XYZ file of C-alpha atoms in Angstrom:
555
model
C 135.074 97.821 135.872
C 136.425 98.151 132.325
C 134.277 100.678 130.510
C 134.042 98.383 127.486
C 132.330 95.720 129.597
C 128.843 96.026 131.024
C 126.748 93.654 133.108
C 123.075 93.594 133.969
C 121.211 91.119 136.158
C 117.663 90.227 135.269
C 115.755 88.888 138.281
C 112.848 86.524 137.900
C 109.766 88.043 136.235
C 111.590 91.351 135.618
C 111.910 93.042 132.241
C 115.383 94.302 131.421
C 115.653 97.543 129.456
C 119.371 97.842 128.780
C 120.640 101.360 128.247
C 123.217 102.478 125.758
C 124.389 101.536 122.314
C 125.675 98.170 123.554
C 122.201 96.692 123.886
C 120.913 97.042 120.335
C 118.658 94.530 118.655
C 120.386 91.279 117.685
C 119.152 88.035 116.153
C 119.871 85.373 118.755
C 120.727 81.793 117.856
C 118.314 79.428 119.578
C 119.531 77.463 122.577
C 119.338 73.739 122.046
C 117.270 72.882 125.102
C 115.465 74.743 127.846
C 115.623 74.453 131.629
C 113.600 71.851 133.428
C 110.706 72.985 135.575
C 111.994 71.116 138.612
C 115.188 72.923 139.636
C 117.633 70.548 141.289
C 120.227 72.264 143.484
C 121.627 69.079 145.011
C 124.056 68.254 142.193
C 127.189 70.013 140.989
C 126.768 73.098 138.850
C 127.237 72.335 135.159
C 126.721 74.058 131.814
C 123.571 72.643 130.259
C 123.941 74.198 126.825
C 125.890 76.828 124.910
C 125.067 78.851 121.816
C 126.660 79.081 119.325
C 127.796 75.491 119.809
C 131.414 74.349 119.844
C 132.975 74.475 116.342
C 129.699 75.613 114.777
C 129.905 77.353 111.397
C 127.618 79.684 109.453
C 126.827 81.558 112.675
C 124.856 84.776 112.191
C 127.083 87.849 112.465
C 124.341 89.342 114.676
C 124.336 86.395 117.083
C 124.317 86.652 120.849
C 126.292 84.179 122.980
C 124.401 82.292 125.658
C 125.331 79.837 128.394
C 122.555 77.990 130.202
C 123.262 76.458 133.620
C 121.879 73.340 135.247
C 120.747 75.243 138.345
C 120.617 78.666 139.936
C 123.936 80.481 140.231
C 125.238 82.762 142.961
C 125.164 86.118 141.170
C 127.691 87.517 143.666
C 130.305 85.346 141.938
C 129.347 86.593 138.453
C 131.983 88.951 137.070
C 131.720 91.407 134.202
C 134.350 89.421 132.257
C 132.968 85.918 132.834
C 132.410 85.665 129.077
C 135.054 87.130 126.807
C 134.746 87.069 123.025
C 137.919 87.395 120.968
C 138.607 87.446 117.246
C 140.937 84.578 116.330
C 142.234 86.731 113.470
C 143.150 89.917 115.337
C 143.215 88.621 118.912
C 141.183 91.650 119.965
C 138.427 91.405 122.555
C 134.925 92.286 121.357
C 133.101 94.651 123.765
C 129.510 94.002 124.688
C 126.769 93.658 127.284
C 126.625 90.725 129.722
C 123.196 89.879 131.165
C 121.870 87.111 133.400
C 118.257 85.904 133.363
C 117.470 84.049 136.594
C 114.205 82.657 135.205
C 115.917 80.663 132.466
C 119.307 80.417 134.257
C 120.951 81.852 131.147
C 123.975 84.124 130.862
C 123.977 86.119 127.595
C 126.695 88.182 125.958
C 125.505 90.711 123.348
C 128.315 92.194 121.203
C 128.266 95.959 120.751
C 128.290 95.569 116.956
C 127.880 92.930 114.279
C 130.778 90.502 113.976
C 133.091 90.127 111.007
C 132.015 87.705 108.296
C 133.815 84.402 107.657
C 135.770 84.801 110.889
C 136.600 82.398 113.691
C 135.863 83.671 117.195
C 136.999 82.269 120.533
C 134.754 82.297 123.583
C 136.499 82.229 126.959
C 134.310 81.344 129.933
C 136.186 82.154 133.123
C 136.378 79.951 136.221
C 134.999 81.079 139.577
C 131.232 80.986 139.058
C 129.386 79.007 141.747
C 125.849 77.965 142.576
C 124.161 78.769 145.878
C 125.813 75.679 147.433
C 129.248 76.971 146.310
C 129.716 74.254 143.694
C 132.484 75.682 141.479
C 132.219 75.762 137.695
C 135.561 75.350 135.851
C 136.735 77.499 132.940
C 135.759 76.504 129.406
C 136.754 77.715 125.940
C 135.137 77.086 122.571
C 135.179 78.508 119.047
C 132.686 79.223 116.304
C 132.851 80.707 112.797
C 130.548 83.387 111.415
C 128.747 83.236 108.092
C 129.194 85.563 105.142
C 126.926 88.543 105.598
C 127.120 91.902 103.862
C 123.976 93.298 102.333
C 123.159 96.896 103.195
C 122.944 99.425 100.365
C 123.093 103.158 101.047
C 122.149 106.375 99.308
C 123.946 109.618 100.103
C 123.953 113.272 99.074
C 126.486 114.144 96.374
C 126.496 117.890 97.069
C 127.852 117.449 100.594
C 130.698 115.092 99.625
C 134.188 116.514 99.246
C 136.690 113.650 99.148
C 134.431 110.748 98.209
C 131.958 109.988 95.454
C 128.680 109.662 97.303
C 126.219 108.756 94.586
C 124.000 105.734 95.095
C 126.378 102.803 95.419
C 126.776 99.579 97.362
C 127.626 100.023 101.046
C 128.116 97.559 103.925
C 128.674 97.475 107.684
C 132.132 96.813 109.104
C 133.134 95.042 112.316
C 133.532 98.397 114.054
C 129.891 99.293 113.405
C 130.782 101.857 110.737
C 129.502 101.898 107.187
C 131.832 101.755 104.213
C 131.363 101.961 100.466
C 131.890 98.493 99.030
C 132.609 99.707 95.514
C 132.202 102.773 93.352
C 130.696 100.843 90.455
C 129.854 103.960 88.445
C 132.619 106.519 89.243
C 131.041 109.413 87.365
C 127.419 108.799 88.317
C 125.178 106.532 90.380
C 125.091 102.798 89.649
C 121.784 102.604 91.586
C 122.321 98.998 92.727
C 119.370 96.830 93.661
C 119.362 95.708 97.288
C 121.203 92.330 97.278
C 118.829 90.344 99.461
C 119.618 86.896 98.001
C 122.829 85.133 98.999
C 124.019 82.211 96.893
C 127.180 80.254 97.719
C 128.338 83.017 100.097
C 127.971 85.715 97.431
C 125.342 88.369 96.825
C 123.957 88.931 93.333
C 122.340 92.205 92.331
C 121.809 94.542 89.392
C 123.767 97.759 88.832
C 124.191 100.234 85.999
C 127.231 101.622 84.196
C 127.675 103.596 80.985
C 129.540 100.740 79.275
C 127.251 97.811 80.172
C 123.894 99.343 81.105
C 122.039 97.586 83.951
C 123.436 94.059 84.291
C 124.196 91.336 86.877
C 126.883 92.051 89.467
C 128.254 89.960 92.314
C 129.932 90.813 95.617
C 131.220 89.168 98.769
C 130.770 92.489 100.567
C 134.348 93.642 100.101
C 135.902 96.074 97.591
C 138.254 93.355 96.353
C 135.434 91.093 95.161
C 132.706 93.254 93.661
C 132.520 92.735 89.918
C 130.361 92.369 86.834
C 129.007 88.819 86.721
C 127.536 88.845 83.208
C 126.816 91.422 80.510
C 123.838 89.544 79.111
C 122.925 92.172 76.541
C 126.347 93.316 75.393
C 127.111 97.007 75.272
C 125.257 99.853 76.982
C 121.794 98.340 76.431
C 120.455 96.902 79.708
C 119.115 93.410 80.339
C 117.424 94.688 83.568
C 118.010 91.613 85.774
C 115.695 91.096 88.757
C 113.790 88.407 90.686
C 116.960 86.729 92.053
C 115.876 83.420 93.601
C 117.692 80.283 94.822
C 116.109 76.950 93.870
C 117.453 73.414 93.595
C 120.982 74.622 94.445
C 120.942 76.999 91.478
C 120.520 80.754 91.164
C 117.604 81.904 88.999
C 116.797 85.418 87.812
C 114.933 87.168 85.020
C 115.965 89.698 82.376
C 113.978 91.860 79.996
C 114.743 92.757 76.394
C 112.395 94.003 73.670
C 109.277 93.086 75.645
C 110.380 89.498 76.366
C 111.370 88.245 79.830
C 113.903 85.445 80.034
C 114.370 83.135 83.010
C 118.047 82.279 83.575
C 119.845 79.815 85.812
C 123.467 79.456 86.891
C 125.550 77.420 89.304
C 127.501 80.545 90.191
C 129.730 80.499 87.102
C 129.126 82.933 84.265
C 130.314 80.184 81.916
C 127.367 78.054 83.058
C 124.708 80.722 82.610
C 121.745 79.199 80.781
C 118.475 80.637 79.465
C 115.605 78.418 80.650
C 112.305 79.803 79.275
C 110.970 83.002 77.708
C 107.593 84.669 78.287
C 106.176 88.142 78.396
C 105.712 89.587 81.916
C 107.620 86.723 83.563
C 107.914 87.695 87.241
C 106.953 86.770 90.832
C 109.390 83.871 91.311
C 108.472 81.796 94.377
C 109.816 78.491 95.647
C 107.021 76.381 97.124
C 107.184 72.747 98.187
C 110.308 72.168 96.076
C 108.861 73.793 92.947
C 109.746 77.081 91.256
C 106.493 78.905 90.492
C 106.148 82.160 88.550
C 103.566 84.248 86.720
C 103.796 84.894 82.983
C 101.745 86.166 80.037
C 100.720 84.433 76.841
C 98.444 86.038 74.287
C 95.813 83.294 74.396
C 95.621 82.953 78.182
C 96.725 86.268 79.692
C 98.744 86.205 82.911
C 98.574 82.856 84.738
C 100.748 80.788 87.097
C 103.434 78.465 85.732
C 105.766 75.908 87.280
C 109.262 75.052 86.108
C 109.705 71.508 84.785
C 112.575 69.456 83.393
C 111.300 70.252 79.898
C 110.812 73.982 80.510
C 107.607 75.216 82.142
C 103.912 74.410 82.201
C 100.815 76.335 83.230
C 99.480 75.178 86.598
C 95.883 76.065 85.763
C 94.047 78.369 83.376
C 91.972 79.920 86.150
C 90.349 82.552 83.984
C 89.978 81.146 80.512
C 90.641 83.514 77.650
C 93.058 86.337 76.992
C 92.087 88.303 80.112
C 93.993 85.954 82.449
C 93.676 85.537 86.213
C 96.321 88.187 87.110
C 97.676 86.293 90.158
C 99.230 88.236 93.021
C 100.239 89.368 95.546
C 101.829 86.213 96.991
C 102.676 84.923 100.463
C 104.301 81.608 101.373
C 102.888 79.886 104.470
C 104.600 76.577 105.136
C 104.379 74.508 101.952
C 101.502 76.522 100.485
C 101.697 79.705 98.415
C 98.673 81.979 98.897
C 97.647 84.569 96.319
C 94.748 86.562 94.942
C 93.535 85.772 91.424
C 90.427 86.061 89.261
C 88.671 82.929 88.044
C 85.722 82.308 85.724
C 83.156 81.760 88.475
C 84.087 83.860 91.506
C 85.870 86.894 90.189
C 88.554 87.997 92.682
C 89.217 85.283 95.262
C 91.917 83.842 97.522
C 93.781 80.804 96.145
C 96.709 78.626 97.180
C 99.124 76.269 95.420
C 101.566 73.598 96.498
C 103.414 73.906 93.194
C 101.442 71.082 91.634
C 97.791 72.181 91.731
C 95.856 75.372 92.480
C 93.025 75.315 95.028
C 90.344 77.902 95.754
C 90.625 78.883 99.412
C 87.766 81.350 99.725
C 85.698 83.666 97.568
C 85.817 86.088 100.542
C 83.344 88.567 99.026
C 80.903 85.982 97.582
C 80.630 88.220 94.523
C 80.205 87.111 90.955
C 82.931 87.749 88.416
C 83.422 91.407 87.661
C 81.355 92.725 90.598
C 84.054 93.733 93.057
C 87.803 94.269 93.580
C 88.966 92.177 96.521
C 92.292 94.054 96.952
C 94.162 91.467 99.037
C 97.144 93.140 100.725
C 99.352 93.134 103.853
C 99.891 89.366 103.549
C 101.902 87.817 106.379
C 102.626 84.252 107.500
C 101.389 84.106 111.098
C 101.480 81.021 113.326
C 100.931 78.663 110.390
C 98.100 80.778 108.976
C 97.769 83.661 106.540
C 97.083 87.146 107.845
C 95.895 89.573 105.168
C 93.614 92.518 104.481
C 90.777 92.431 101.960
C 87.656 94.315 100.935
C 84.629 92.008 100.832
C 82.427 94.691 99.290
C 80.419 95.154 102.478
C 82.780 96.141 105.304
C 85.565 97.979 103.496
C 89.197 96.898 103.874
C 89.506 94.830 107.052
C 91.982 92.349 108.640
C 91.398 88.670 107.804
C 92.921 85.315 108.799
C 92.996 82.023 106.864
C 94.060 78.487 107.676
C 93.828 77.521 103.995
C 90.174 76.407 104.095
C 86.952 78.245 103.260
C 85.625 77.700 106.794
C 88.866 78.912 108.315
C 89.021 82.133 106.283
C 87.303 84.812 108.372
C 87.352 88.519 109.029
C 89.153 88.998 112.352
C 87.294 92.127 113.386
C 85.477 95.064 111.814
C 87.329 98.361 112.202
C 85.394 101.566 111.491
C 82.129 99.689 110.956
C 81.067 99.445 107.339
C 83.901 101.545 105.971
C 87.339 100.090 106.707
C 90.174 102.018 105.065
C 92.935 99.459 105.576
C 96.045 99.224 107.728
C 99.490 100.768 108.051
C 102.752 99.205 109.262
C 101.712 95.580 109.787
C 104.353 94.084 112.108
C 104.562 90.715 113.855
C 106.163 90.849 117.297
C 106.245 88.261 120.077
C 103.461 86.095 118.665
C 101.002 88.895 117.870
C 100.378 91.213 114.924
C 100.419 94.987 115.390
C 99.004 97.487 112.931
C 97.779 101.060 112.633
C 94.190 101.615 111.515
C 93.982 104.272 108.820
C 90.353 105.256 109.412
C 90.426 106.112 113.120
C 94.140 106.647 113.862
C 94.351 103.750 116.328
C 97.176 101.279 117.006
C 95.914 97.701 117.474
C 97.270 94.243 118.180
C 95.684 90.884 117.414
C 96.275 87.186 117.987
C 94.092 86.374 114.974
C 90.792 86.306 116.845
C 88.134 88.945 117.425
C 88.423 88.546 121.192
C 92.199 88.901 120.983
C 92.132 92.165 118.998
C 92.977 94.955 121.443
C 93.413 98.712 121.105
C 96.883 99.857 122.186
C 96.807 103.626 121.642
C 95.353 106.393 119.499
C 97.449 108.868 117.563
C 97.162 112.027 115.467
C 99.734 111.313 112.750
C 101.394 108.007 111.859
C 105.032 107.734 110.744
C 105.783 104.003 110.938
C 106.614 101.134 113.278
C 109.485 98.652 113.699
C 110.148 95.859 116.187
C 113.283 95.656 118.337
C 114.348 93.416 121.210
C 113.327 96.180 123.608
C 109.864 96.663 122.167
C 108.017 98.324 119.317
C 109.527 101.584 118.085
C 106.768 103.859 116.768
C 106.985 107.192 114.964
C 103.804 109.151 115.639
C 102.138 112.172 117.146
C 100.169 111.077 120.190
C 99.054 112.801 123.364
C 99.999 116.060 121.642
C 103.682 115.076 121.428
C 105.725 114.153 118.349
C 108.682 111.792 118.196
C 109.693 108.172 118.667
C 107.771 106.055 121.150
C 108.481 102.651 122.710
C 105.702 100.159 123.443
C 105.687 96.722 125.058
C 102.388 95.965 123.321
C 100.121 96.798 126.245
C 97.263 99.317 126.180
C 98.336 102.943 126.741
C 101.945 102.037 127.525
C 103.684 104.250 124.934
C 106.783 106.001 126.263
C 108.257 108.963 124.363
C 112.040 108.506 124.192
C 113.267 110.629 121.264
C 112.231 114.129 120.133
C 115.572 115.636 119.064
C 115.023 115.507 115.293
C 112.052 115.106 113.024
C 111.592 111.473 112.040
C 110.443 111.169 108.452
C 110.521 107.393 108.030
C 111.512 104.119 109.668
C 113.344 101.300 107.910
C 115.252 98.195 108.892
C 118.930 98.715 109.688
C 121.612 96.157 110.502
C 120.502 94.401 113.704
C 118.752 97.608 114.776
C 116.082 99.976 113.530
C 117.012 102.574 110.936
C 115.585 106.085 111.054
C 115.403 108.750 108.364
C 115.522 112.153 110.018
C 115.650 115.757 108.871
C 118.844 117.493 109.962
C 118.070 121.092 111.004
C 121.701 122.133 110.530
C 121.849 121.398 106.808
C 119.008 122.274 104.482
C 117.753 119.548 102.151
C 119.925 116.843 103.701
C 119.213 113.818 105.835
C 121.132 112.080 108.561
C 120.808 108.413 109.417
C 120.362 107.139 112.958
C 120.085 103.711 114.553
C 118.023 103.019 117.654
C 117.346 100.238 120.139
C 114.265 101.973 121.535
C 116.129 104.054 124.119
C 117.403 107.624 124.034
C 120.945 106.484 124.848
C 120.804 103.868 122.134
C 119.692 106.266 119.386
C 122.865 107.396 117.640
C 123.919 109.073 114.423
C 125.936 106.798 112.161
C 129.420 107.650 110.936
C 131.118 106.179 107.887
C 134.804 105.419 107.410
C 135.082 108.477 105.177
C 133.579 110.650 107.905
C 130.303 111.130 106.037
C 127.267 111.452 108.241
C 124.426 111.335 105.735
C 124.290 107.938 104.024
C 120.651 106.905 103.720
C 119.828 103.163 103.517
C 117.783 102.069 100.591
């Protein structure tokens, strides 16, 4: 078998744990339809669905390929090269892992690394596969085109760099799985770019700093040839400090700050069509809800309240807390077409509210306390199965996990951790339809389905370092059972498996289609190396860059 190709069969009801770097976490594109419950083996074998579909565009560069069959196949006729993926640009074959799931009758190809952006790929499905009645499936070919996706920013250590400037600049991931510096925006220092999380018309907008322009708006397509200053809003070295990049109504919005005034701007992607919309103090927290752009802002007479953008400018949604004190809305979490947030009103003090962009509604007082009696401290907000998961302190039980369906009756404390004195949660992560979190008070890892009965203890630990989800399970950095390192859990009680102890893990963060790890390197004092992991020892690897640098740290 070609060493670049790997195959794994997944029998019914089995759990596959692929080994090696080839099986790292990827975001799969959903298959159009599922198998029927009544398997019919009397007809010819056919392909029921494929993903990505023929001639599809804007396909995620982290996508898996899947082929679903009409009936069970004879796995003895399945070859390691039954699916081949080739770049239409270079003609090169993309290596990866081929797996078959008998339960869903689905053959999946997982590329070893993220695909190139804006690139057409050809899928070649070989002939020769049969079902158990030896019905032969013919060869098929189809193509798809990937979307435009570069967004990872790296930090690195200047002192260890010899041939390259390694200050904080914009980096990205190439087709070969290596990192490269997109642009050295500030050649003599760090440009300290903001993480470009918002893509608008296939381009990423972010802020970066130079001596000549200060901190201003930049734009990139993820390549060195198209990374440039978009607009020097405050000309010269004085910064406009752009932030809050948000797409709404097919326009890009962002805010700037100058002399204590925040300005909301909009553009269609052309610097010539950059337009100031409204000005307020403390204008921030841009959210798109139900087709409306909502933000918080300060006025002297009303304090900080919620506003909505209109054709004429902006208008206050509601003066929840009349007078100059304001309601101080936030934090925020969108759940469907409702935006949830904490705010202070005249009657209830701190409470949970929601808005559809047109009106504001009280969801629950939560603590039933009068104004000024108690700080609710809503935090850890997460959209969960059409409801809001959050933590709050009701003044009686300490900080505990709560759930809300948007009504007073449906806003309840899920369970009471550390009775009477909850200290809050760490690392709230949703995975496979449940929420996992670490309890600060008693050093326990829990999971919940949003009910008291469905809140289950998974494991206890001595020291918590973080948690991330992967396709193989939950990757956890902790000391437990007297051992320190990275653990893998399938979300069942006492199922943690220690898989990595080679270096000290200091933090976990999201990497490209995998989990990123900050680790201390014992060979070099005061430096860090960056690893990626899929939850296996074989799949935990140190990352190289095109310049041969081994210590870029993602921001």
